[in-house]
mmCIF file of C-alpha atoms in Angstrom:
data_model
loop_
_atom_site.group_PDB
_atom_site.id
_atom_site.type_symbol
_atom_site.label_atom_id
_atom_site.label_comp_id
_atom_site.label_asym_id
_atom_site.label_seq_id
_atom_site.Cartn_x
_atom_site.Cartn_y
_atom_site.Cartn_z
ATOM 1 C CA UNK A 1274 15.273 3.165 -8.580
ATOM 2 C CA UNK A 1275 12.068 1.634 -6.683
ATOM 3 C CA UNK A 1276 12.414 -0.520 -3.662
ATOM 4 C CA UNK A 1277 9.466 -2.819 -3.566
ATOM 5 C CA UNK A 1278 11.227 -4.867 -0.942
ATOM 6 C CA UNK A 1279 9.409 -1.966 1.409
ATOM 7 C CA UNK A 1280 5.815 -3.806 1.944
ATOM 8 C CA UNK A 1281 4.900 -1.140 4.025
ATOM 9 C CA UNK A 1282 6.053 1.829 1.327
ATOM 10 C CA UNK A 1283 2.913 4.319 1.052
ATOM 11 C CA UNK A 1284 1.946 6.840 -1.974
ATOM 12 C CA UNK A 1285 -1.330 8.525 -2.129
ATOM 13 C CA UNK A 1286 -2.281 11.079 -4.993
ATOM 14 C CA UNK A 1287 -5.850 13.050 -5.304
ATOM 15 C CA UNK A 1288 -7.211 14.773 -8.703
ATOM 16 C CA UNK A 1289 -10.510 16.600 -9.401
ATOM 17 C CA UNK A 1290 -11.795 17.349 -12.655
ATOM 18 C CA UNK A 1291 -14.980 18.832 -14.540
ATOM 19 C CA UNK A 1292 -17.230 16.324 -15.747
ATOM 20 C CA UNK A 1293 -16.377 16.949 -19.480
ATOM 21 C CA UNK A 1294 -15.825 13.461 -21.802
ATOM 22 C CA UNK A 1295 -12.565 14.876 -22.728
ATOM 23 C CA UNK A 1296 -11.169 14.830 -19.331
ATOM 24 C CA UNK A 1297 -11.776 10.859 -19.251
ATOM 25 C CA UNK A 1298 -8.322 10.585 -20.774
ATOM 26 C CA UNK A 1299 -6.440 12.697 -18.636
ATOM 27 C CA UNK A 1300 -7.682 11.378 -15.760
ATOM 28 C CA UNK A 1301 -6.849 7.466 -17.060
ATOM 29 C CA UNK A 1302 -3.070 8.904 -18.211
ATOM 30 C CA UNK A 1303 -2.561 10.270 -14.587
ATOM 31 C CA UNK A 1304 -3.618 7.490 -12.958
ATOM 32 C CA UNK A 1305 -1.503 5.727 -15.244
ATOM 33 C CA UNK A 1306 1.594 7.859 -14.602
ATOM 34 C CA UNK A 1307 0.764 7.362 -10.442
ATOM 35 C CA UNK A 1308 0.845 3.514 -10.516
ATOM 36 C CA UNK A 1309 4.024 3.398 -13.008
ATOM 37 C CA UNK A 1310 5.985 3.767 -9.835
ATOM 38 C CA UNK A 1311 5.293 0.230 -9.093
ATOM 39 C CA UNK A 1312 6.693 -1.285 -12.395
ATOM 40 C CA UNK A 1313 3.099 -2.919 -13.767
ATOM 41 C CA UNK A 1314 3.340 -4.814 -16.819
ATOM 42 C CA UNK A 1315 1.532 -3.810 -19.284
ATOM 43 C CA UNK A 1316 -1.332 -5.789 -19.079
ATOM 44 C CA UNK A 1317 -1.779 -4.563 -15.704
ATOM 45 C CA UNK A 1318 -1.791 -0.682 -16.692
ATOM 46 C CA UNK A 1319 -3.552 -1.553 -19.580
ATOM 47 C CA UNK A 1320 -6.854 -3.239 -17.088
ATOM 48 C CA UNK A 1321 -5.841 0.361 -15.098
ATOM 49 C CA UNK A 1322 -6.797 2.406 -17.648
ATOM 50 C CA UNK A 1323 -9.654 0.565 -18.632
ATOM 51 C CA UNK A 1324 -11.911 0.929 -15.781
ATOM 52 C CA UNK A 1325 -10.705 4.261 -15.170
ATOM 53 C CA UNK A 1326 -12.299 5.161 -18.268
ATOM 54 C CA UNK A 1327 -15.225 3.237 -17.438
ATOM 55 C CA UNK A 1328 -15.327 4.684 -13.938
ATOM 56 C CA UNK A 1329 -14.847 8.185 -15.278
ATOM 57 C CA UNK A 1330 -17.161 7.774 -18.161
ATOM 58 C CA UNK A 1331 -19.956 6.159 -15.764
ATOM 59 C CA UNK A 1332 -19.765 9.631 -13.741
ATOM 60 C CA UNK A 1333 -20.158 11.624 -16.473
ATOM 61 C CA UNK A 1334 -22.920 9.984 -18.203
ATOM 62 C CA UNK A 1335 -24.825 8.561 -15.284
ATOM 63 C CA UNK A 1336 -23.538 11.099 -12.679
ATOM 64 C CA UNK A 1337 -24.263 14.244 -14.122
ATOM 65 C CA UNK A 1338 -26.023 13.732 -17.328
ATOM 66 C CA UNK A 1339 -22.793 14.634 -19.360
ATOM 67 C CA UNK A 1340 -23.664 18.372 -17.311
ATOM 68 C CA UNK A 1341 -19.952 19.618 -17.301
ATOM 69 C CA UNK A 1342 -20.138 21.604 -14.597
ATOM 70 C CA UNK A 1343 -20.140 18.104 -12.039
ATOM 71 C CA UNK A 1344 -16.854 17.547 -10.552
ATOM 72 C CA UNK A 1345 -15.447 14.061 -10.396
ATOM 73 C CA UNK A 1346 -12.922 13.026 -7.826
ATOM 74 C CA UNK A 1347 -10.189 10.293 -8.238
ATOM 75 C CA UNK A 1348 -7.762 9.503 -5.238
ATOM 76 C CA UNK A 1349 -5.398 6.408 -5.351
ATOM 77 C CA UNK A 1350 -3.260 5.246 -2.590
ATOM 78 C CA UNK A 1351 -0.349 2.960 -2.950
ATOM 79 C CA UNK A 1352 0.273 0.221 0.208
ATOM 80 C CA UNK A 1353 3.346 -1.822 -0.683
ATOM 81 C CA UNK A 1354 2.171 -3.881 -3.991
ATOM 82 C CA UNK A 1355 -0.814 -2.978 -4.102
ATOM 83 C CA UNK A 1356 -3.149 0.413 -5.636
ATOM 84 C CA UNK A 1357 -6.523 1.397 -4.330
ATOM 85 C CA UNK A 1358 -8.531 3.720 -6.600
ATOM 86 C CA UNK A 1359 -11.391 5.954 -5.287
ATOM 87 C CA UNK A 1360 -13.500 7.535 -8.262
ATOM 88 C CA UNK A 1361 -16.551 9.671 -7.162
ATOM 89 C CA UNK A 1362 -18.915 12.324 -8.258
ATOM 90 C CA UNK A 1363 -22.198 14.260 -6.292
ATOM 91 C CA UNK A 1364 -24.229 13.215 -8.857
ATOM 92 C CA UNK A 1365 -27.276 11.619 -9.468
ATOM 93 C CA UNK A 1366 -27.201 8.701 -7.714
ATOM 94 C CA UNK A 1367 -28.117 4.820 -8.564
ATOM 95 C CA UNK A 1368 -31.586 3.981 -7.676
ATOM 96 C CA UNK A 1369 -31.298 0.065 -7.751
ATOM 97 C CA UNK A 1370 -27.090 -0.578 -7.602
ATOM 98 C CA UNK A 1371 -28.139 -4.557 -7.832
ATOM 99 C CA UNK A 1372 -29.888 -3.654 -11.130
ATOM 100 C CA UNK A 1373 -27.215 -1.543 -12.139
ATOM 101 C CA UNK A 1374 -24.946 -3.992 -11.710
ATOM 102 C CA UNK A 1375 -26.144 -6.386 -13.939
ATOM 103 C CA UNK A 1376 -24.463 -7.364 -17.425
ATOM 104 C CA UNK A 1377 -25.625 -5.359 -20.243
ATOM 105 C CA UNK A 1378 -28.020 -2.942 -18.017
ATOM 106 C CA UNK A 1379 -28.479 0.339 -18.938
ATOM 107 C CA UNK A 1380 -29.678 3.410 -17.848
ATOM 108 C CA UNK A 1381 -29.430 5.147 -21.349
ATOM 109 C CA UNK A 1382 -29.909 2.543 -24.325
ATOM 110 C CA UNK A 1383 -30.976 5.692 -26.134
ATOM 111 C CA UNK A 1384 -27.070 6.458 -25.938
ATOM 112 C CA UNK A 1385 -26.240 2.989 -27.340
ATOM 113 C CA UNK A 1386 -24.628 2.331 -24.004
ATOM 114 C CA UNK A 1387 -23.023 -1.296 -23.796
ATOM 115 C CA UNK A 1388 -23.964 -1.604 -19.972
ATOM 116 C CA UNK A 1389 -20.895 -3.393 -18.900
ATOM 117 C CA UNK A 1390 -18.696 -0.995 -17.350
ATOM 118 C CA UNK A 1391 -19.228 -2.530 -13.846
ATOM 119 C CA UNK A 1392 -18.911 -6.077 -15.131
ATOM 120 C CA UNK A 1393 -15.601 -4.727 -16.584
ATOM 121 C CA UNK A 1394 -14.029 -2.859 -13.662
ATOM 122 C CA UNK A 1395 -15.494 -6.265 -11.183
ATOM 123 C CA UNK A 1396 -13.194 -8.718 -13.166
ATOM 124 C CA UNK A 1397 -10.190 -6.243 -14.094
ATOM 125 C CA UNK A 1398 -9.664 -5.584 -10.648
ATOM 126 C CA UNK A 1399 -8.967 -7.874 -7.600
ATOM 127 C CA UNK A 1400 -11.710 -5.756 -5.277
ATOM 128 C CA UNK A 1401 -14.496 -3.694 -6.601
ATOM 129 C CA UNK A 1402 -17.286 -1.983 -4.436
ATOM 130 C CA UNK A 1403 -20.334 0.601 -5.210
ATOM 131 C CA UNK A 1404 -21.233 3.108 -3.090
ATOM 132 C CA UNK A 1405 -24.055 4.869 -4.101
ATOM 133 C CA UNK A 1406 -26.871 7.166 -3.040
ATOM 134 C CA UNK A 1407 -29.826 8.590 -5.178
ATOM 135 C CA UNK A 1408 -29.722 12.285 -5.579
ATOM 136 C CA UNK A 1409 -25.901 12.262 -3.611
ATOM 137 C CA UNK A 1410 -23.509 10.755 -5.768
ATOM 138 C CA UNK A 1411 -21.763 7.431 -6.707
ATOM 139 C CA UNK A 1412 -18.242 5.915 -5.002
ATOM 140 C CA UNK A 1413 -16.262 3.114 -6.690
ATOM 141 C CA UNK A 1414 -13.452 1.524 -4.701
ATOM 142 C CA UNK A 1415 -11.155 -0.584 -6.565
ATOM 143 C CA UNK A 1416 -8.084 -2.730 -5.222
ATOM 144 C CA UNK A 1417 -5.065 -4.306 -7.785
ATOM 145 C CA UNK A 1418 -1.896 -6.025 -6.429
ATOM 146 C CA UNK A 1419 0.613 -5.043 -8.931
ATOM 147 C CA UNK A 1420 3.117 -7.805 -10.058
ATOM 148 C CA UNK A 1421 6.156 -5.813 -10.685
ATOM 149 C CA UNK A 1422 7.526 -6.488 -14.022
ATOM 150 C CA UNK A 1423 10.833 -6.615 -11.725
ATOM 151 C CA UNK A 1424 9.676 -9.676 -9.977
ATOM 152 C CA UNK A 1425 8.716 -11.624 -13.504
ATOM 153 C CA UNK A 1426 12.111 -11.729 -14.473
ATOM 154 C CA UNK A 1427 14.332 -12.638 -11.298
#
């Protein structure tokens, strides 16, 4: 059984994948299956796995042009309560990140793209930073403090 009395209780996980559409699943399942250790309700995994697949899906698209042979990175460290998630690529790059991260801007309308995965993964999570530099690749840190199902009902 967890102890999340521990505040200072540490976990950190890394995964690297091809930049293939189909991947976009495993990679929100095991990120899934990483924070489950820390009892999230199911809202909470269910936000998780949302802008993981926005995350993932943005590096793919955007990133590399849906080129499978990219590689996109996902690390996650647990601190106590809360999960930081890293998701990366060496991909293309954002030219103007204040224009990209605009509601309902996109790069490829052409792919009927709803230009709202940052707007997504900015109010699912409790931090949210871009990282990005044209022609070397795209960072997204995101922070959630996970309210243990545990604690809801004691």
């Amino acid at each position: 059984m967890n102890d999340l009395s521990n505040k200072n209780q540490t976990n950190h996980m890394k995964l690297q994948f091809a930049s293939r559409s189909e991947n976009e699943a495993f990679a929100r399942v095991t990120v899934a299956a990483f924070v489950s250790q820390l009892d999230p309700t199911m809202d909470e995994l269910t936000d998780l796995k949302t802008v993981i697949s926005e995350a993932v899906t943005n590096s793919i698209i955007h990133g590399y042009d849906n080129n499978p042979s990219g590689v996109v990175t996902i690390s996650a460290e647990i601190v106590g309560e809360e999960v930081t998630i890293y998701v990366s690529d060496e991909g293309n790059g954002i030219e103007d990140l204040e224009m990209a991260r605009q509601p309902l801007y996109t790069s490829k309308p052409d792919m009927e793209r709803s230009g709202m995965g940052f707007t997504i993964m900015e109010n699912f999570m409790d931090e949210f930073e871009v990282n990005s530099e044209p022609g070397a690749g795209t960072t997204i840190r995101m922070k959630k403090r996970i309210e243990s199902k545990k604690a809801l009902y004691n």
